[in-house]
Short mmCIF file of C-alpha atoms and ligand atoms in Angstrom, two decimals:
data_model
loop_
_atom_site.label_atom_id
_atom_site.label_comp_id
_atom_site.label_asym_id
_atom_site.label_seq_id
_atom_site.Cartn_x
_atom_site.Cartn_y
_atom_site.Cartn_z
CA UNK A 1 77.18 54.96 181.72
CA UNK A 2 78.14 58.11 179.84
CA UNK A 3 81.34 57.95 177.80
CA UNK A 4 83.75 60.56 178.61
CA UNK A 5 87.20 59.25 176.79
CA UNK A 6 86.83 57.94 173.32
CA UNK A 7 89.97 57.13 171.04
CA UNK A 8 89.73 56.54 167.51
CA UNK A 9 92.05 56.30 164.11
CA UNK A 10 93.07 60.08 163.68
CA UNK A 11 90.74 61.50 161.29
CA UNK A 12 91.04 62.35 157.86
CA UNK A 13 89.63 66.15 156.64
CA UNK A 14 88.08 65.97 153.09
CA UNK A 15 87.91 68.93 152.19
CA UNK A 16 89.79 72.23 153.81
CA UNK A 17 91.16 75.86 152.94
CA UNK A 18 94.38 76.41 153.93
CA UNK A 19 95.33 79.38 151.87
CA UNK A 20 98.76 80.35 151.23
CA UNK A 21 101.43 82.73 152.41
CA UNK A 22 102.17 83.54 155.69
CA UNK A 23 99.09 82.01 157.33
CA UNK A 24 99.26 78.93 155.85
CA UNK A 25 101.09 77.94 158.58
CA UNK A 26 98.74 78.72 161.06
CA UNK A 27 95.51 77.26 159.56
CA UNK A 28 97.78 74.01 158.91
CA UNK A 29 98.41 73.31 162.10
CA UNK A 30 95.43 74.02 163.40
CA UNK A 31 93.78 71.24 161.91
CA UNK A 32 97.07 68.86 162.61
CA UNK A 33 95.80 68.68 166.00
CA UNK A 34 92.37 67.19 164.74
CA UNK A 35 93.33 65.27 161.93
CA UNK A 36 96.11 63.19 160.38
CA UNK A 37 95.49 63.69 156.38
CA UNK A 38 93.92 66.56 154.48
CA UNK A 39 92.34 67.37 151.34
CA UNK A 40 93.32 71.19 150.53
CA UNK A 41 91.20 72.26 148.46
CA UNK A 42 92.73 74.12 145.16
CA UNK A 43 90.93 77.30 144.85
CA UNK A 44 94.36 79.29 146.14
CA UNK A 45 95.29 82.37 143.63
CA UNK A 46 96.70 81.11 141.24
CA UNK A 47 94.69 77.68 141.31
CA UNK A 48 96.19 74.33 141.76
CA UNK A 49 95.79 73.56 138.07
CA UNK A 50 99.16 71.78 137.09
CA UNK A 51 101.09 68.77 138.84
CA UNK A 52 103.85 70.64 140.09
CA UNK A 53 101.56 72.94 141.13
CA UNK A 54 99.85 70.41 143.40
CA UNK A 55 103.13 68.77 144.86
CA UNK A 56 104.67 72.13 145.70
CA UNK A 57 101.12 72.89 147.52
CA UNK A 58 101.62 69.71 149.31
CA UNK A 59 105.41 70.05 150.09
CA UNK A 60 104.20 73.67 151.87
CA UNK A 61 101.64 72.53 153.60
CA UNK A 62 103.35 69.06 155.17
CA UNK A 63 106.67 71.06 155.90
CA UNK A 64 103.79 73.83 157.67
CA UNK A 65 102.47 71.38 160.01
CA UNK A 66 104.87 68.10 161.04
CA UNK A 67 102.96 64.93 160.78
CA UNK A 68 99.77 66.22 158.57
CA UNK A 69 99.76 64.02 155.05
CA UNK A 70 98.17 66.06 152.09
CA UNK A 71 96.08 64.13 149.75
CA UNK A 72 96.78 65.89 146.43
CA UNK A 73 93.63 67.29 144.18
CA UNK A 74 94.00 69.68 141.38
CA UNK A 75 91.28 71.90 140.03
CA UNK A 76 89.32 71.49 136.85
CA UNK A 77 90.29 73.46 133.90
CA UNK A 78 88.66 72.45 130.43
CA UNK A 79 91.91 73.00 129.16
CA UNK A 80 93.78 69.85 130.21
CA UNK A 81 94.05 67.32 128.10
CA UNK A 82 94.16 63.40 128.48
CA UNK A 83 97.95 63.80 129.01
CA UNK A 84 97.19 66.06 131.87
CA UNK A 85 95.56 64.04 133.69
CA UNK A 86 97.67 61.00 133.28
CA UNK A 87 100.20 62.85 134.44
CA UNK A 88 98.38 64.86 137.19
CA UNK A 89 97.15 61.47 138.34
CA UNK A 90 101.31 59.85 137.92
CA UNK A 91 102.13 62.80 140.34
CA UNK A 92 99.71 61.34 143.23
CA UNK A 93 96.16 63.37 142.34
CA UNK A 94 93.41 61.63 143.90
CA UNK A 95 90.59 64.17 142.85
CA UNK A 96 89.66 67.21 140.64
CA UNK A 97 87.84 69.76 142.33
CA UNK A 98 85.32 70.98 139.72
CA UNK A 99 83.69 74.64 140.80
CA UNK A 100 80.82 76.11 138.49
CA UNK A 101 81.93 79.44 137.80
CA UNK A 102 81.62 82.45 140.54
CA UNK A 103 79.90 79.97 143.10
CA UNK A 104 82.35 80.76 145.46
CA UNK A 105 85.41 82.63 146.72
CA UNK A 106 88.09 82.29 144.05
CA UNK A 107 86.04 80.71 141.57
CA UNK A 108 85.44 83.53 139.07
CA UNK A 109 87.90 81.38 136.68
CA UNK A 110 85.67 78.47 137.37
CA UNK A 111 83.85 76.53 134.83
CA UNK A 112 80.87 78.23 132.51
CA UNK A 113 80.30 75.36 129.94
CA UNK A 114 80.23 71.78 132.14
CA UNK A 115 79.97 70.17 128.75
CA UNK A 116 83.49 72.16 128.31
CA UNK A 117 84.57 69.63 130.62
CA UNK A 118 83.08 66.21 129.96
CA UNK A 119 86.16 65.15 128.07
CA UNK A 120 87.96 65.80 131.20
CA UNK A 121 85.40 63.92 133.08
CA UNK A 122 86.12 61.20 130.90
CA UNK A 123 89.92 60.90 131.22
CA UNK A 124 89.48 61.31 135.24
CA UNK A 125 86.81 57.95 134.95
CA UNK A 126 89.94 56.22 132.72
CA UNK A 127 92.53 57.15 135.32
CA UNK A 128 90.14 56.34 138.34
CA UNK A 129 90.22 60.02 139.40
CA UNK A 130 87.59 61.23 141.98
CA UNK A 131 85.47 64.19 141.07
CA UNK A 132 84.64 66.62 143.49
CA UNK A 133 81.68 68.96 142.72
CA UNK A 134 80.78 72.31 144.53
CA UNK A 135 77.20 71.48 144.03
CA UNK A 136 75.37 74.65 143.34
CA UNK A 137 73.94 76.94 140.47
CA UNK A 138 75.62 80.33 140.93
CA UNK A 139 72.80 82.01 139.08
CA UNK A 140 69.86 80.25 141.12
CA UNK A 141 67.96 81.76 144.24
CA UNK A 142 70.37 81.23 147.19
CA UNK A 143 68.24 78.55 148.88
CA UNK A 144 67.64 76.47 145.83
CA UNK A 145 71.01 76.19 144.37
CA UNK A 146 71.85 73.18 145.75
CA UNK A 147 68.86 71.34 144.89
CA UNK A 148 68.66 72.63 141.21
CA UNK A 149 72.29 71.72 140.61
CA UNK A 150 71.36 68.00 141.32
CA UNK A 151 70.20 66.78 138.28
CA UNK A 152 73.73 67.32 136.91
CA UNK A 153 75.07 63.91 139.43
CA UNK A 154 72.59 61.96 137.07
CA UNK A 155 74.29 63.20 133.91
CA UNK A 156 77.57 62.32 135.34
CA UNK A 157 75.92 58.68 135.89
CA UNK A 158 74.68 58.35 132.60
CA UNK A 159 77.41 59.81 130.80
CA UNK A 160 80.39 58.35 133.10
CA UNK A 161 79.24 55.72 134.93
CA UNK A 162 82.27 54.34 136.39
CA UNK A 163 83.54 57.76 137.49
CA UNK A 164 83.38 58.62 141.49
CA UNK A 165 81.66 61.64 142.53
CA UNK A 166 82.15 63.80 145.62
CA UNK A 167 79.06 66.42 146.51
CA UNK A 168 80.46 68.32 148.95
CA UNK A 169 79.65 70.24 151.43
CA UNK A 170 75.95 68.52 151.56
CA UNK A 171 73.40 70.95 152.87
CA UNK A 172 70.06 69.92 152.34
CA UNK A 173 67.99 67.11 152.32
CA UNK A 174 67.46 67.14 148.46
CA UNK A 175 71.20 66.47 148.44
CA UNK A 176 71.03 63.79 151.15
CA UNK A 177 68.24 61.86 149.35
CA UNK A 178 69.90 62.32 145.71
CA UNK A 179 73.28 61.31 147.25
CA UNK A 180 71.43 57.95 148.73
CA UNK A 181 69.50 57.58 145.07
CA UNK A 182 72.75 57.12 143.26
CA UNK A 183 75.02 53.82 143.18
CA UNK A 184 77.95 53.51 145.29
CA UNK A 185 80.40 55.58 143.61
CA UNK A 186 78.64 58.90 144.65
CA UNK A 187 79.32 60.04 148.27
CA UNK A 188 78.58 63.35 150.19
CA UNK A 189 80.75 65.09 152.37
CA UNK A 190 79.19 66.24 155.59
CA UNK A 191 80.89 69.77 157.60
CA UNK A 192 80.33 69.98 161.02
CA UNK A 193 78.42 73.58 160.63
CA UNK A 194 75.70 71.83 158.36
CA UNK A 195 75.11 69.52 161.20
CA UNK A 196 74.84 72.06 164.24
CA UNK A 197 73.30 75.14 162.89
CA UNK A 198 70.87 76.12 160.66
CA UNK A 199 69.79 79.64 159.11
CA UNK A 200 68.33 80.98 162.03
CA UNK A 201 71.74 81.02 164.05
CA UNK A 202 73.40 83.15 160.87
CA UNK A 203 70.07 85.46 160.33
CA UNK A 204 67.72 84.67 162.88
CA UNK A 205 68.58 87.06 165.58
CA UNK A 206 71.37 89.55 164.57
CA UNK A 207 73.35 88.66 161.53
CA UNK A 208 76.22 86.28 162.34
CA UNK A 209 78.92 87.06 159.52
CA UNK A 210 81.18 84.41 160.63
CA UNK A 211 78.43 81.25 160.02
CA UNK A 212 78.08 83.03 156.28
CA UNK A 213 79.42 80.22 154.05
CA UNK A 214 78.81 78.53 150.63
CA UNK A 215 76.49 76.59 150.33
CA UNK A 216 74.18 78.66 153.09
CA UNK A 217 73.35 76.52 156.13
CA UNK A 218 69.64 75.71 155.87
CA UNK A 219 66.53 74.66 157.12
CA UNK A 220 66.08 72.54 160.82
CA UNK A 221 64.59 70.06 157.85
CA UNK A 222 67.61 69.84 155.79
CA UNK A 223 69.93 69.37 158.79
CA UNK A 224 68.07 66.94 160.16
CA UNK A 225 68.09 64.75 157.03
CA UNK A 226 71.78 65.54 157.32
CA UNK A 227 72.28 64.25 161.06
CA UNK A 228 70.30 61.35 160.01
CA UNK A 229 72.78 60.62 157.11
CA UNK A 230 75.83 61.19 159.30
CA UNK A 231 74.17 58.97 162.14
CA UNK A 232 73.47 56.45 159.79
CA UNK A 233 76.53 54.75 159.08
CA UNK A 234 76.26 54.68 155.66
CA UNK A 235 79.43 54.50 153.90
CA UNK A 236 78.45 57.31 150.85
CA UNK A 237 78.27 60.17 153.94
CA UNK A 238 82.06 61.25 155.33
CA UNK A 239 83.60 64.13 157.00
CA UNK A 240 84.83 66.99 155.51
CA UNK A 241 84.98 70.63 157.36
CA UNK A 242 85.35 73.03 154.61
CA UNK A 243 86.96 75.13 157.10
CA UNK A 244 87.66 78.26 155.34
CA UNK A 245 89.40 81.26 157.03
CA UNK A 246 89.01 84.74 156.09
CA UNK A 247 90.19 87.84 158.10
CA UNK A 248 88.04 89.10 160.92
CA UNK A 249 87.62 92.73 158.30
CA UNK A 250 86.83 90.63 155.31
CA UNK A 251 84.30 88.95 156.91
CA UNK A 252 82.59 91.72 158.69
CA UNK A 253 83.19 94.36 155.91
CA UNK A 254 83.18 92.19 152.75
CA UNK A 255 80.92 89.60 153.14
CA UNK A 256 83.41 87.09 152.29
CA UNK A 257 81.65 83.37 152.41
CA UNK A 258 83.66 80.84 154.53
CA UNK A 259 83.55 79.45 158.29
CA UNK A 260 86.85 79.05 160.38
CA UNK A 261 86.11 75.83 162.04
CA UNK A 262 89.30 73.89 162.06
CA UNK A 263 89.61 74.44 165.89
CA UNK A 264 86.19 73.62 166.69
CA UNK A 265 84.72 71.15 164.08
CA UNK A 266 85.59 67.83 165.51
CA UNK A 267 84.22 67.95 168.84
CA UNK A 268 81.43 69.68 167.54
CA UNK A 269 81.18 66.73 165.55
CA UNK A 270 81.50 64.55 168.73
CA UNK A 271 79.31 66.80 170.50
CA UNK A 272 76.24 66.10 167.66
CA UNK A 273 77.22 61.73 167.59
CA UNK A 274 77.16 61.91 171.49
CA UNK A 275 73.49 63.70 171.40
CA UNK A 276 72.23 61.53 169.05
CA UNK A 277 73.54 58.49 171.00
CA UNK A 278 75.68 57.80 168.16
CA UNK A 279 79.04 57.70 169.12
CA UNK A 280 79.96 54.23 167.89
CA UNK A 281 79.52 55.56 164.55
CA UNK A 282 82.07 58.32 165.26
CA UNK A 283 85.14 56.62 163.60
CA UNK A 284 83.75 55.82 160.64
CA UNK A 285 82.26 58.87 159.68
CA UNK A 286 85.61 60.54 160.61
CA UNK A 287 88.39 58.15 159.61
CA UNK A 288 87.23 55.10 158.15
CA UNK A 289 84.48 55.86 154.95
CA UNK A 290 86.33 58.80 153.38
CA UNK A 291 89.27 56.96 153.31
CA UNK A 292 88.07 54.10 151.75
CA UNK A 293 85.79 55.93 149.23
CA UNK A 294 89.69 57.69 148.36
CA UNK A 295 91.16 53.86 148.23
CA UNK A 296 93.64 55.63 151.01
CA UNK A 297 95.28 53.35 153.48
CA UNK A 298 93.36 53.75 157.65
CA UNK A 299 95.39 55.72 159.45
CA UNK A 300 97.17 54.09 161.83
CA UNK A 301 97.60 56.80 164.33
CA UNK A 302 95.15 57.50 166.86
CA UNK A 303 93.38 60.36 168.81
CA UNK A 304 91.81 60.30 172.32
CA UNK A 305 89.06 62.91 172.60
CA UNK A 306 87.93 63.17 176.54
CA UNK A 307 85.27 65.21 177.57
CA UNK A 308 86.58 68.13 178.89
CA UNK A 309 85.04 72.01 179.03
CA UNK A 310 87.06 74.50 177.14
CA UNK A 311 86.54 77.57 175.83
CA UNK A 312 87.34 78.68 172.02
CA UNK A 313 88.93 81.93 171.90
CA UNK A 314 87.17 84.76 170.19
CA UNK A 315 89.92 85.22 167.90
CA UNK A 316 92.94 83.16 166.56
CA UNK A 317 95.49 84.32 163.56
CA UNK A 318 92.80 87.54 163.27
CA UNK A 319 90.05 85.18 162.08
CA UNK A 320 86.79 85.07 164.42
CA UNK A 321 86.65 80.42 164.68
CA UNK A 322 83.46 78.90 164.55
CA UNK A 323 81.59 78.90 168.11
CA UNK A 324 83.99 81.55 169.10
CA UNK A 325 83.97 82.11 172.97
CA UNK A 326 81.83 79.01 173.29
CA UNK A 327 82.23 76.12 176.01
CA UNK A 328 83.44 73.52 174.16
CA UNK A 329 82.58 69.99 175.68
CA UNK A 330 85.08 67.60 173.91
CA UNK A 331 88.78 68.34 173.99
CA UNK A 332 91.57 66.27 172.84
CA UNK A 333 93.47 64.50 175.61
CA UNK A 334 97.00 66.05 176.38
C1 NCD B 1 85.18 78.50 150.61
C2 NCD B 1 86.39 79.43 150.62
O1 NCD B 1 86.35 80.45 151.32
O2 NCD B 1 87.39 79.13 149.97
N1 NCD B 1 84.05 79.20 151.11
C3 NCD B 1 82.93 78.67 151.62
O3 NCD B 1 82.01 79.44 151.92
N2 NCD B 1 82.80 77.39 151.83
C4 NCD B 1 84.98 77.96 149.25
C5 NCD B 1 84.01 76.80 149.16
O4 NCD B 1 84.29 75.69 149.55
O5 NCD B 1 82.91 77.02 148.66
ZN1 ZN B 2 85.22 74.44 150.48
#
């Protein structure tokens, strides 16, 4: 019989943009709707560098949206020192977000010299500290950056093995299979774009500005290794939109690299488990694996999704969402 009402332990985002200032707001409760804990992630202007930094990010968002919990990360600097991080990690930080310099938006005051940063490394394994990686080489052909960044997870393994590592944003099947090579404290983050499109729905037909986004979706090859590792109920794989709004104009004029998908990335989500006859698997690749890999409590709140048609508006806080104007087939129940 085909399910059409599934409830589950409120998921937990990963790894989202929320921005700051006035739409904040907005983007906050957007995913509060979908998911009970965030990870914001700290590439705002200035960057979430020190701890009060990072709780007065959190205090923002949670008094934004009622009811969503922010998991506090900071970014990497190869400035802070030991006593940084013990006292980044005393204030409630769970990760470090570590971006190579100018892979992405806000991240021309990322890192040049990853050696720069290996003592920081070190005092994040000490302090049991996650590190999350944007995994590509800025300087690399587009399509390959992923891939050639990879051999930097087994440097991390020889250099700190106890330390946890977070590739996010997987989006090929070199990352899939390195991910699954490693021991248990490397995991992948999966969005729900990587898993329904590839590069022929952003540049196939006519260009689709709003599916542009860092790390480029890829081949039917690479997303099927990552359906397979989403499907699979391995524990390393968890979900994590990367939901990252930019204005309507700054997508469409600039170029700017980023997919709105907080309104439409978990039953999208849904809508890839139920295809692939998968939804028992649903929970814990939403709720149950990230958390754990974090060492956060479950959620005790649930969700019941039913399936219900509904269309996603074209537009929403001037941002063009992800499968804008697209029957939706999974809606939360009221
Ligand atoms: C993100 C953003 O806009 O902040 N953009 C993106 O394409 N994913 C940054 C990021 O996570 O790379
Ligand atoms: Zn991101």
């Amino acid at each position: 019989m085909a399910i059409d009402r599934i409830t589950i332990r409120k998921p937990d985002d990963l790894h989202i943009h929320l921005r700051q200032g006035e739409l904040l707001q907005d983007y906050a409760q957007d995913v509060g709707k979908w998911c009970k804990r965030v990870v914001p992630m700290p590439n705002t202007v200035p960057p979430v560098i020190t701890a009060n930094q990072m709780l007065d990010y959190k205090k923002v968002i949670e008094e934004a949206s009622p009811g969503l919990v922010v998991v506090p990360v900071f970014k990497i600097d190869a400035s802070l020192t030991f006593d940084d991080i013990k006292a980044l990690k005393k204030s409630g930080a769970f990760m470090g977000k570590y971006y190579p310099q100018g892979a992405t938006t806000n991240s021309k005051g990322g890192n040049t010299d990853w050696k720069s940063c290996f003592s920081v490394f070190e005092a994040m394994e000490s302090e049991g500290l996650i590190l999350s990686m944007h995994g590509e080489e800025p300087d690399d052909p587009v399509l390959l950056r992923e891939e050639r960044y990879l051999s930097r997870l087994d440097e991390l393994l020889m250099n700190f093995p106890k330390l946890k590592v977070i590739l996010e944003h997987v989006s090929t099947k070199a990352g899939i299979d390195k991910v699954l090579s490693l021991p248990s404290n490397f995991a992948g983050t999966i969005t729900a774009h990587h898993l329904h499109y590839t590069l022929d729905d952003v540049i196939g037909g006519s260009l689709n500005s709003h599916l542009f986004c860092k790390p480029i979706i890829k081949s039917a090859e690479d997303r099927q290794a990552i359906r397979a590792a989403a499907f699979s109920g391995n524990p390393k794989f968890f979900y994590g939109s990367d939901s990252a709004p930019h204005q309507k104009r700054d997508k469409e004029l600039k170029g700017a690299a980023g997919i709105y998908s907080a309104l439409t990335a978990i039953p999208t989500v849904i809508e890839e488990f139920e295809s692939a006859n998968k939804l028992d698997c649903l929970e814990n690749f939403l709720s149950t694996y990230g958390a754990n890999f974090y060492n956060l409590e479950l959620n005790q709140e649930k969700i019941t999704f039913e399936k219900k048609t509904w269309t996603c508006p074209q537009e929403i806080h001037g941002v063009v969402p992800m499968r804008a104007g697209e029957s939706i087939s999974w809606n939360r129940a009221q």
